[in-house]
């Protein structure tokens, strides 16, 4: 019998949720990680043995629809012989009907926002025919998701901000349990660059960071992540000698980049919590961020970072960067740690 399982959607990018489940498996030896698939370009953390992970199949296509159908309708035998399952992600929870024994725990980083408050924004990306098809899919998916949530024994979430969001969207109470952070993040030195730690997606406002440093030729920026906007941003950044992009890196390299930065920059829109900001502070690096979402719970303005007002501009970001010089960042080190 496979007693304890953490079930996650799939391992595709080195995001906060992925680091959360890998860290959990690392520190809880009686659990194994079950995922639908591991994508070829995903860099498995060096600390996590491959035998701690079980994959259900291999695929690299039609992520949303295929994963929804699989978790919703497949018979996952391993769940039938599990005593306790921690569901993590927005698709894995749909397979809860396979679990017969033990507790059903849902650690909800965020509900699928494209079914709720960002639905219109998401649909507007597509043409009329695609929108009509997606509306049908969203309706089916939302019904399945909410039924699965109702069947959980307990729902955990990563911030008080998300606790309020879950109550608003699902009318369900949840308990806040802040996520763990890898102990490898630590202060190494102070080099001459600022570090952007957000994924290269539109909601992370990376274009705003690039715009700010394009106007600050004497300050260096390293953007250390990948994402769907990588090629678009690479074309822009190649014009500016003070901006460097690394794409996805190994965990070891990420630890080095954070540990040697002046400060980190992380200004996503309405973030659920911000594990990247926590990792940066653990390394003694203050974070230039924004007064939105869960970030206000983990960054103290002018003490462990600099919080921009909502909907920041490149001008206000430039002010924050100039404020966070080497001396001020160094004085914040102890408070961050």
CSV table of C-alpha atoms in Angstrom, one decimal:
chain,number,residue,atom,x,y,z
A,1,UNK,CA,0.0,0.0,0.0
A,2,UNK,CA,1.2,3.5,-0.9
A,3,UNK,CA,0.3,5.2,2.3
A,4,UNK,CA,1.0,8.9,1.7
A,5,UNK,CA,0.9,10.8,-1.6
A,6,UNK,CA,1.3,14.4,-2.7
A,7,UNK,CA,-0.6,14.7,-6.0
A,8,UNK,CA,0.3,17.6,-8.3
A,9,UNK,CA,-0.8,18.5,-11.8
A,10,UNK,CA,2.6,18.2,-13.7
A,11,UNK,CA,6.2,19.4,-13.4
A,12,UNK,CA,6.8,21.9,-16.2
A,13,UNK,CA,8.4,25.1,-14.8
A,14,UNK,CA,10.4,25.9,-11.7
A,15,UNK,CA,7.6,28.0,-10.2
A,16,UNK,CA,6.7,28.5,-6.5
A,17,UNK,CA,4.1,25.6,-6.5
A,18,UNK,CA,6.6,23.2,-8.0
A,19,UNK,CA,9.3,24.2,-5.5
A,20,UNK,CA,6.7,23.8,-2.7
A,21,UNK,CA,5.8,20.1,-3.6
A,22,UNK,CA,9.4,19.2,-4.2
A,23,UNK,CA,10.5,20.7,-0.9
A,24,UNK,CA,7.6,18.9,0.9
A,25,UNK,CA,8.7,15.5,-0.5
A,26,UNK,CA,12.3,16.3,0.5
A,27,UNK,CA,11.4,16.9,4.1
A,28,UNK,CA,8.7,14.3,4.6
A,29,UNK,CA,10.2,11.0,3.8
A,30,UNK,CA,7.1,8.9,4.1
A,31,UNK,CA,5.4,10.8,1.2
A,32,UNK,CA,5.9,10.3,-2.5
A,33,UNK,CA,5.1,12.8,-5.3
A,34,UNK,CA,2.6,11.7,-7.9
A,35,UNK,CA,2.3,13.9,-11.1
A,36,UNK,CA,0.7,13.4,-14.4
A,37,UNK,CA,4.0,14.0,-16.3
A,38,UNK,CA,7.4,15.6,-16.1
A,39,UNK,CA,8.3,17.8,-19.1
A,40,UNK,CA,11.6,17.2,-20.8
A,41,UNK,CA,12.9,20.7,-20.2
A,42,UNK,CA,12.0,20.7,-16.5
A,43,UNK,CA,15.0,20.7,-14.2
A,44,UNK,CA,14.4,18.3,-11.3
A,45,UNK,CA,15.9,19.7,-8.1
A,46,UNK,CA,19.2,18.1,-7.3
A,47,UNK,CA,18.1,17.2,-3.8
A,48,UNK,CA,15.1,15.2,-4.9
A,49,UNK,CA,15.7,11.6,-5.9
A,50,UNK,CA,13.9,10.4,-8.9
A,51,UNK,CA,12.5,7.4,-7.0
A,52,UNK,CA,10.5,9.7,-4.9
A,53,UNK,CA,8.4,10.7,-7.9
A,54,UNK,CA,5.8,8.7,-9.7
A,55,UNK,CA,4.6,9.8,-13.2
A,56,UNK,CA,1.3,8.6,-14.6
A,57,UNK,CA,2.1,9.0,-18.3
A,58,UNK,CA,4.2,11.1,-20.7
A,59,UNK,CA,2.7,13.9,-22.7
A,60,UNK,CA,3.6,17.4,-23.8
A,61,UNK,CA,0.5,18.7,-25.5
A,62,UNK,CA,-3.0,20.2,-24.9
A,63,UNK,CA,-2.1,20.8,-21.3
A,64,UNK,CA,-5.4,22.2,-19.9
A,65,UNK,CA,-8.0,20.1,-21.7
A,66,UNK,CA,-6.0,16.9,-21.6
A,67,UNK,CA,-5.0,17.2,-18.0
A,68,UNK,CA,-8.6,18.1,-17.0
A,69,UNK,CA,-10.0,15.0,-18.8
A,70,UNK,CA,-7.3,12.7,-17.4
A,71,UNK,CA,-7.7,13.7,-13.7
A,72,UNK,CA,-11.5,13.9,-14.0
A,73,UNK,CA,-12.2,10.6,-15.7
A,74,UNK,CA,-9.2,8.3,-15.3
A,75,UNK,CA,-9.1,5.5,-12.7
A,76,UNK,CA,-5.8,6.1,-10.8
A,77,UNK,CA,-5.2,2.9,-9.0
A,78,UNK,CA,-2.5,4.2,-6.7
A,79,UNK,CA,-5.0,6.6,-5.1
A,80,UNK,CA,-7.3,3.7,-4.2
A,81,UNK,CA,-4.5,2.2,-2.1
A,82,UNK,CA,-3.4,5.4,-0.4
A,83,UNK,CA,-4.2,6.3,3.2
A,84,UNK,CA,-3.6,10.1,2.9
A,85,UNK,CA,-3.4,12.3,-0.1
A,86,UNK,CA,-2.4,16.0,-0.3
A,87,UNK,CA,-3.9,17.5,-3.5
A,88,UNK,CA,-1.9,20.4,-4.9
A,89,UNK,CA,-2.7,22.3,-8.1
A,90,UNK,CA,-5.8,23.1,-10.0
A,91,UNK,CA,-6.4,19.8,-11.9
A,92,UNK,CA,-5.2,17.0,-9.5
A,93,UNK,CA,-8.0,17.6,-7.1
A,94,UNK,CA,-10.5,16.4,-9.8
A,95,UNK,CA,-9.2,12.8,-9.2
A,96,UNK,CA,-10.3,12.8,-5.5
A,97,UNK,CA,-13.1,10.3,-6.4
A,98,UNK,CA,-10.3,7.6,-6.7
A,99,UNK,CA,-9.3,8.0,-3.1
A,100,UNK,CA,-11.1,5.5,-0.8
A,101,UNK,CA,-9.2,5.7,2.5
A,102,UNK,CA,-7.7,8.3,4.8
A,103,UNK,CA,-7.8,12.1,4.7
A,104,UNK,CA,-8.3,14.3,1.7
A,105,UNK,CA,-6.2,17.4,2.1
A,106,UNK,CA,-6.2,20.2,-0.5
A,107,UNK,CA,-3.3,22.7,-0.3
A,108,UNK,CA,-4.7,25.5,-2.5
A,109,UNK,CA,-2.1,28.0,-3.7
A,110,UNK,CA,-4.9,29.6,-5.7
A,111,UNK,CA,-8.2,28.5,-7.3
A,112,UNK,CA,-8.1,28.5,-11.1
A,113,UNK,CA,-8.4,32.2,-11.6
A,114,UNK,CA,-9.5,31.9,-15.2
A,115,UNK,CA,-12.7,30.3,-13.9
A,116,UNK,CA,-13.4,33.2,-11.6
A,117,UNK,CA,-12.1,36.8,-11.3
A,118,UNK,CA,-9.9,36.6,-14.5
A,119,UNK,CA,-12.3,34.8,-16.7
A,120,UNK,CA,-13.1,37.7,-19.0
A,121,UNK,CA,-9.5,38.7,-19.2
A,122,UNK,CA,-8.6,35.1,-20.3
A,123,UNK,CA,-11.4,34.7,-22.8
A,124,UNK,CA,-10.6,38.0,-24.5
A,125,UNK,CA,-7.3,36.5,-25.7
A,126,UNK,CA,-9.2,34.3,-28.2
A,127,UNK,CA,-11.5,34.8,-31.2
A,128,UNK,CA,-15.2,34.4,-30.9
A,129,UNK,CA,-15.4,30.7,-31.9
A,130,UNK,CA,-12.6,29.8,-29.4
A,131,UNK,CA,-14.3,31.8,-26.7
A,132,UNK,CA,-17.5,29.9,-27.1
A,133,UNK,CA,-15.7,26.6,-26.9
A,134,UNK,CA,-13.8,27.7,-23.9
A,135,UNK,CA,-17.0,28.9,-22.1
A,136,UNK,CA,-18.4,25.3,-22.3
A,137,UNK,CA,-15.1,23.9,-21.0
A,138,UNK,CA,-15.0,26.5,-18.2
A,139,UNK,CA,-18.5,25.6,-17.2
A,140,UNK,CA,-17.8,21.9,-17.0
A,141,UNK,CA,-14.5,22.5,-15.3
A,142,UNK,CA,-15.9,24.8,-12.6
A,143,UNK,CA,-18.6,22.4,-11.7
A,144,UNK,CA,-16.1,19.5,-11.3
A,145,UNK,CA,-13.7,21.7,-9.4
A,146,UNK,CA,-16.2,22.9,-6.9
A,147,UNK,CA,-17.6,19.4,-6.3
A,148,UNK,CA,-14.1,18.1,-5.6
A,149,UNK,CA,-13.4,21.0,-3.2
A,150,UNK,CA,-16.6,20.2,-1.3
A,151,UNK,CA,-15.3,16.6,-0.8
A,152,UNK,CA,-12.1,17.6,0.9
A,153,UNK,CA,-11.6,17.0,4.6
A,154,UNK,CA,-9.5,20.1,5.0
A,155,UNK,CA,-8.5,23.0,2.8
A,156,UNK,CA,-5.2,24.7,3.4
A,157,UNK,CA,-3.8,27.8,1.7
A,158,UNK,CA,-0.6,29.8,1.6
A,159,UNK,CA,-1.7,33.3,2.8
A,160,UNK,CA,-4.4,35.3,4.5
A,161,UNK,CA,-4.9,37.0,1.1
A,162,UNK,CA,-5.8,33.7,-0.5
A,163,UNK,CA,-7.9,32.7,2.5
A,164,UNK,CA,-10.1,35.7,1.7
A,165,UNK,CA,-10.1,34.9,-2.1
A,166,UNK,CA,-11.1,31.3,-1.5
A,167,UNK,CA,-14.0,32.4,0.7
A,168,UNK,CA,-15.0,34.9,-1.9
A,169,UNK,CA,-14.8,32.6,-4.9
A,170,UNK,CA,-15.8,29.2,-3.3
A,171,UNK,CA,-17.6,30.3,-0.1
A,172,UNK,CA,-15.4,27.8,1.8
A,173,UNK,CA,-13.2,28.3,4.9
A,174,UNK,CA,-9.6,27.5,4.7
A,175,UNK,CA,-6.6,27.4,7.1
A,176,UNK,CA,-3.4,29.3,6.4
A,177,UNK,CA,-0.2,27.3,6.5
A,178,UNK,CA,2.7,29.2,5.1
A,179,UNK,CA,4.9,27.2,2.7
A,180,UNK,CA,8.4,26.0,3.5
A,181,UNK,CA,11.5,27.4,1.8
A,182,UNK,CA,14.7,25.6,0.9
A,183,UNK,CA,17.5,26.0,3.4
A,184,UNK,CA,20.1,26.4,0.7
A,185,UNK,CA,19.1,30.1,0.1
A,186,UNK,CA,21.6,32.2,2.0
A,187,UNK,CA,23.6,35.5,1.8
A,188,UNK,CA,26.9,34.9,-0.1
A,189,UNK,CA,28.2,38.4,-1.0
A,190,UNK,CA,27.0,41.7,-2.5
A,191,UNK,CA,27.8,42.0,-6.2
A,192,UNK,CA,26.8,44.8,-8.6
A,193,UNK,CA,23.5,43.7,-10.0
A,194,UNK,CA,19.8,43.6,-9.2
A,195,UNK,CA,17.9,40.3,-9.7
A,196,UNK,CA,14.4,39.8,-11.2
A,197,UNK,CA,13.1,36.6,-9.9
A,198,UNK,CA,9.6,36.5,-11.5
A,199,UNK,CA,8.6,34.0,-14.2
A,200,UNK,CA,8.4,35.6,-17.7
A,201,UNK,CA,4.6,35.8,-17.8
A,202,UNK,CA,2.4,38.8,-18.4
A,203,UNK,CA,1.1,38.9,-14.8
A,204,UNK,CA,4.6,39.2,-13.4
A,205,UNK,CA,5.2,42.7,-14.9
A,206,UNK,CA,8.6,41.9,-16.2
A,207,UNK,CA,8.2,44.4,-19.1
A,208,UNK,CA,8.0,47.1,-16.4
A,209,UNK,CA,11.3,46.0,-14.9
A,210,UNK,CA,13.0,46.0,-18.3
A,211,UNK,CA,11.6,49.5,-19.1
A,212,UNK,CA,13.0,50.8,-15.8
A,213,UNK,CA,16.5,49.5,-16.3
A,214,UNK,CA,16.5,50.7,-19.9
A,215,UNK,CA,16.4,54.1,-18.3
A,216,UNK,CA,19.2,53.2,-15.8
A,217,UNK,CA,22.2,52.3,-18.0
A,218,UNK,CA,24.6,52.5,-15.0
A,219,UNK,CA,22.7,49.8,-13.0
A,220,UNK,CA,22.8,46.1,-13.9
A,221,UNK,CA,19.9,43.8,-14.1
A,222,UNK,CA,19.8,40.0,-14.3
A,223,UNK,CA,16.5,38.3,-15.2
A,224,UNK,CA,16.7,34.8,-13.9
A,225,UNK,CA,13.7,32.8,-15.0
A,226,UNK,CA,11.9,31.5,-18.1
A,227,UNK,CA,8.4,31.5,-19.3
A,228,UNK,CA,6.2,32.0,-22.3
A,229,UNK,CA,7.5,35.6,-22.9
A,230,UNK,CA,11.2,34.7,-22.9
A,231,UNK,CA,11.8,35.2,-26.7
A,232,UNK,CA,9.8,38.5,-26.7
A,233,UNK,CA,11.7,39.9,-23.8
A,234,UNK,CA,15.1,38.6,-25.1
A,235,UNK,CA,14.7,40.7,-28.3
A,236,UNK,CA,14.1,43.8,-26.2
A,237,UNK,CA,16.9,43.1,-23.6
A,238,UNK,CA,19.5,42.4,-26.3
A,239,UNK,CA,19.4,46.2,-27.0
A,240,UNK,CA,20.6,47.0,-23.5
A,241,UNK,CA,24.1,46.0,-22.4
A,242,UNK,CA,23.1,46.4,-18.7
A,243,UNK,CA,20.4,43.7,-18.9
A,244,UNK,CA,21.1,40.0,-18.9
A,245,UNK,CA,18.7,37.1,-19.2
A,246,UNK,CA,19.5,33.5,-18.0
A,247,UNK,CA,16.3,31.6,-18.8
A,248,UNK,CA,15.6,28.8,-16.4
A,249,UNK,CA,18.6,27.8,-14.3
A,250,UNK,CA,19.5,25.0,-11.9
A,251,UNK,CA,18.6,25.4,-8.2
A,252,UNK,CA,22.3,25.7,-7.5
A,253,UNK,CA,22.7,28.6,-9.9
A,254,UNK,CA,19.5,30.3,-8.6
A,255,UNK,CA,20.9,30.2,-5.0
A,256,UNK,CA,24.2,31.8,-6.3
A,257,UNK,CA,22.3,34.5,-8.2
A,258,UNK,CA,20.1,35.5,-5.3
A,259,UNK,CA,22.9,35.1,-2.7
A,260,UNK,CA,25.2,37.6,-4.6
A,261,UNK,CA,22.6,40.2,-5.7
A,262,UNK,CA,22.2,43.7,-4.3
A,263,UNK,CA,18.4,43.2,-4.0
A,264,UNK,CA,15.7,41.3,-5.8
A,265,UNK,CA,12.7,42.6,-7.7
A,266,UNK,CA,9.4,40.9,-7.7
A,267,UNK,CA,6.3,42.9,-8.7
A,268,UNK,CA,3.6,40.5,-9.9
A,269,UNK,CA,0.0,41.4,-10.2
A,270,UNK,CA,-2.2,40.2,-7.2
A,271,UNK,CA,0.2,37.4,-6.2
A,272,UNK,CA,-1.1,34.7,-3.9
A,273,UNK,CA,2.0,34.8,-1.7
A,274,UNK,CA,5.4,35.0,-3.4
A,275,UNK,CA,7.8,32.2,-2.6
A,276,UNK,CA,10.5,33.9,-4.7
A,277,UNK,CA,10.3,36.9,-2.3
A,278,UNK,CA,10.7,34.6,0.7
A,279,UNK,CA,13.7,32.9,-0.8
A,280,UNK,CA,15.3,36.3,-1.5
A,281,UNK,CA,14.8,37.5,2.0
A,282,UNK,CA,16.1,34.2,3.5
A,283,UNK,CA,19.3,35.0,1.6
A,284,UNK,CA,19.4,38.4,3.3
A,285,UNK,CA,18.3,40.3,0.1
A,286,UNK,CA,15.6,42.9,0.4
A,287,UNK,CA,12.8,42.8,-2.2
A,288,UNK,CA,11.4,45.6,-4.3
A,289,UNK,CA,7.8,44.6,-4.6
A,290,UNK,CA,4.3,45.9,-4.7
A,291,UNK,CA,1.4,46.4,-2.2
A,292,UNK,CA,-0.8,43.7,-3.7
A,293,UNK,CA,-1.9,40.2,-2.7
A,294,UNK,CA,0.0,38.1,-0.2
A,295,UNK,CA,3.2,40.1,-0.7
A,296,UNK,CA,2.1,42.6,2.0
A,297,UNK,CA,2.2,39.7,4.5
A,298,UNK,CA,5.8,38.8,3.9
A,299,UNK,CA,7.6,42.1,3.1
A,300,UNK,CA,7.8,45.0,5.5
A,301,UNK,CA,8.1,48.3,3.7
A,302,UNK,CA,11.5,50.1,4.1
A,303,UNK,CA,12.5,47.3,6.6
A,304,UNK,CA,12.9,44.1,4.5
A,305,UNK,CA,12.1,45.7,1.1
A,306,UNK,CA,10.4,48.4,-0.7
A,307,UNK,CA,6.7,48.2,-1.5
A,308,UNK,CA,5.4,50.1,-4.5
A,309,UNK,CA,1.8,51.3,-4.6
A,310,UNK,CA,-0.7,49.3,-6.6
A,311,UNK,CA,-0.4,49.5,-10.4
A,312,UNK,CA,3.2,50.8,-10.4
A,313,UNK,CA,4.8,52.7,-13.2
A,314,UNK,CA,8.4,52.5,-14.5
A,315,UNK,CA,9.0,55.9,-12.8
A,316,UNK,CA,8.0,54.7,-9.4
A,317,UNK,CA,10.0,51.5,-9.9
A,318,UNK,CA,13.1,53.6,-10.8
A,319,UNK,CA,12.6,55.6,-7.5
A,320,UNK,CA,12.6,52.3,-5.6
A,321,UNK,CA,15.7,51.0,-7.3
A,322,UNK,CA,17.6,54.3,-6.6
A,323,UNK,CA,16.4,54.1,-3.0
A,324,UNK,CA,17.6,50.5,-2.6
A,325,UNK,CA,21.3,51.2,-3.1
A,326,UNK,CA,24.1,48.9,-1.8
A,327,UNK,CA,24.4,50.5,1.6
A,328,UNK,CA,20.6,50.5,2.3
A,329,UNK,CA,20.3,46.9,1.0
A,330,UNK,CA,23.1,45.8,3.3
A,331,UNK,CA,21.5,47.5,6.3
A,332,UNK,CA,18.3,45.4,5.7
A,333,UNK,CA,20.2,42.1,5.5
A,334,UNK,CA,19.6,41.0,9.2
A,335,UNK,CA,15.9,41.9,9.1
A,336,UNK,CA,15.4,40.0,5.9
A,337,UNK,CA,17.1,36.9,7.3
